Amino acid sequence: MDYKVTIETGEYLPDGTPLVRSLLINGRVTTPTGDPVGNAAIRIIEPDINDIGEGRSNPDGTFSIRVGDDTTHQVWVNGVMSQLVKVLTKG
């Protein structure tokens, strides 16, 4: 199944990747038609440094997951890579 992940931020890299200035990543998972995906397994990972944040979405599709390092992470939903997110907390 395809998932749409919307990261809560007002900043984006030139390629459209969301930019988050916090180690806590907030977002929402929906189907391509906009229906919320509750209880989805969310993994936000950077495989090269083994930085992983995990959790589940709420019934309305929202989630808050903490990662440990500044870098570009992959957002996986129920085992499907769905989105990239850039974490940048250091000035």
mmCIF file of C-alpha atoms in Angstrom:
data_model
loop_
_atom_site.group_PDB
_atom_site.id
_atom_site.type_symbol
_atom_site.label_atom_id
_atom_site.label_comp_id
_atom_site.label_asym_id
_atom_site.label_seq_id
_atom_site.Cartn_x
_atom_site.Cartn_y
_atom_site.Cartn_z
ATOM 1 C CA MET A 1 0.000 0.000 0.000
ATOM 2 C CA ASP A 2 1.146 3.522 -0.706
ATOM 3 C CA TYR A 3 1.228 5.996 2.169
ATOM 4 C CA LYS A 4 1.439 9.753 2.211
ATOM 5 C CA VAL A 5 3.543 11.147 5.035
ATOM 6 C CA THR A 6 3.212 14.826 5.858
ATOM 7 C CA ILE A 7 5.932 16.186 8.143
ATOM 8 C CA GLU A 8 4.980 19.194 10.292
ATOM 9 C CA THR A 9 7.393 21.917 9.188
ATOM 10 C CA GLY A 10 7.437 25.137 7.255
ATOM 11 C CA GLU A 11 10.896 24.535 5.778
ATOM 12 C CA TYR A 12 11.949 22.413 2.828
ATOM 13 C CA LEU A 13 15.180 21.661 0.998
ATOM 14 C CA PRO A 14 15.358 22.691 -2.688
ATOM 15 C CA ASP A 15 14.350 19.145 -3.714
ATOM 16 C CA GLY A 16 11.194 19.345 -1.559
ATOM 17 C CA THR A 17 12.473 17.229 1.348
ATOM 18 C CA PRO A 18 11.012 18.503 4.642
ATOM 19 C CA LEU A 19 13.560 20.183 6.947
ATOM 20 C CA VAL A 20 12.980 19.761 10.703
ATOM 21 C CA ARG A 21 14.987 21.694 13.291
ATOM 22 C CA SER A 22 14.250 19.320 16.149
ATOM 23 C CA LEU A 23 15.077 15.720 17.026
ATOM 24 C CA LEU A 24 11.337 15.207 17.571
ATOM 25 C CA ILE A 25 9.624 14.639 14.237
ATOM 26 C CA ASN A 26 5.874 15.223 14.083
ATOM 27 C CA GLY A 27 3.771 14.194 11.156
ATOM 28 C CA ARG A 28 0.694 12.457 9.823
ATOM 29 C CA VAL A 29 0.167 9.325 7.746
ATOM 30 C CA THR A 30 -2.692 9.085 5.277
ATOM 31 C CA THR A 31 -3.700 7.011 2.305
ATOM 32 C CA PRO A 32 -3.219 8.634 -1.112
ATOM 33 C CA THR A 33 -6.883 9.722 -0.922
ATOM 34 C CA GLY A 34 -6.379 11.469 2.444
ATOM 35 C CA ASP A 35 -7.833 8.919 4.865
ATOM 36 C CA PRO A 36 -5.862 8.711 8.150
ATOM 37 C CA VAL A 37 -3.816 5.579 8.790
ATOM 38 C CA GLY A 38 -4.086 4.738 12.483
ATOM 39 C CA ASN A 39 -1.862 2.274 14.352
ATOM 40 C CA ALA A 40 0.712 2.254 11.547
ATOM 41 C CA ALA A 41 4.225 1.133 12.449
ATOM 42 C CA ILE A 42 6.498 4.147 11.883
ATOM 43 C CA ARG A 43 10.294 3.843 11.690
ATOM 44 C CA ILE A 44 12.446 6.883 11.032
ATOM 45 C CA ILE A 45 15.921 5.628 10.242
ATOM 46 C CA GLU A 46 19.330 6.605 8.983
ATOM 47 C CA PRO A 47 20.816 3.223 8.090
ATOM 48 C CA ASP A 48 24.465 4.304 7.734
ATOM 49 C CA ILE A 49 24.737 5.415 11.371
ATOM 50 C CA ASN A 50 21.982 3.140 12.739
ATOM 51 C CA ASP A 51 19.897 6.033 14.092
ATOM 52 C CA ILE A 52 16.352 4.721 14.514
ATOM 53 C CA GLY A 53 13.217 6.222 16.025
ATOM 54 C CA GLU A 54 10.116 4.046 16.227
ATOM 55 C CA GLY A 55 6.476 4.383 17.162
ATOM 56 C CA ARG A 56 2.905 4.016 15.994
ATOM 57 C CA SER A 57 0.485 6.502 14.522
ATOM 58 C CA ASN A 58 -2.560 7.625 16.491
ATOM 59 C CA PRO A 59 -6.098 6.872 15.227
ATOM 60 C CA ASP A 60 -6.058 10.197 13.317
ATOM 61 C CA GLY A 61 -2.751 9.240 11.635
ATOM 62 C CA THR A 62 -0.571 11.658 13.633
ATOM 63 C CA PHE A 63 2.762 10.646 15.144
ATOM 64 C CA SER A 64 5.684 12.074 17.142
ATOM 65 C CA ILE A 65 8.968 10.196 16.960
ATOM 66 C CA ARG A 66 12.367 11.157 18.355
ATOM 67 C CA VAL A 67 15.610 10.482 16.484
ATOM 68 C CA GLY A 68 19.122 10.903 17.810
ATOM 69 C CA ASP A 69 21.169 12.723 15.193
ATOM 70 C CA ASP A 70 21.229 15.440 12.557
ATOM 71 C CA THR A 71 21.129 13.876 9.111
ATOM 72 C CA THR A 72 18.713 12.842 6.378
ATOM 73 C CA HIS A 73 16.408 10.074 7.578
ATOM 74 C CA GLN A 74 14.031 7.716 5.793
ATOM 75 C CA VAL A 75 10.431 7.503 7.028
ATOM 76 C CA TRP A 76 9.056 3.958 6.796
ATOM 77 C CA VAL A 77 5.352 3.170 7.252
ATOM 78 C CA ASN A 78 4.366 -0.474 7.770
ATOM 79 C CA GLY A 79 7.601 -1.565 6.091
ATOM 80 C CA VAL A 80 7.288 0.796 3.103
ATOM 81 C CA MET A 81 9.777 3.655 2.610
ATOM 82 C CA SER A 82 7.483 6.630 2.127
ATOM 83 C CA GLN A 83 9.326 9.903 2.724
ATOM 84 C CA LEU A 84 12.674 11.519 3.474
ATOM 85 C CA VAL A 85 13.170 14.093 6.219
ATOM 86 C CA LYS A 86 16.247 16.228 6.925
ATOM 87 C CA VAL A 87 16.967 16.810 10.614
ATOM 88 C CA LEU A 88 19.136 19.861 11.323
ATOM 89 C CA THR A 89 19.395 21.052 14.937
ATOM 90 C CA LYS A 90 23.014 22.246 15.006
ATOM 91 C CA GLY A 91 23.627 25.799 13.904
#
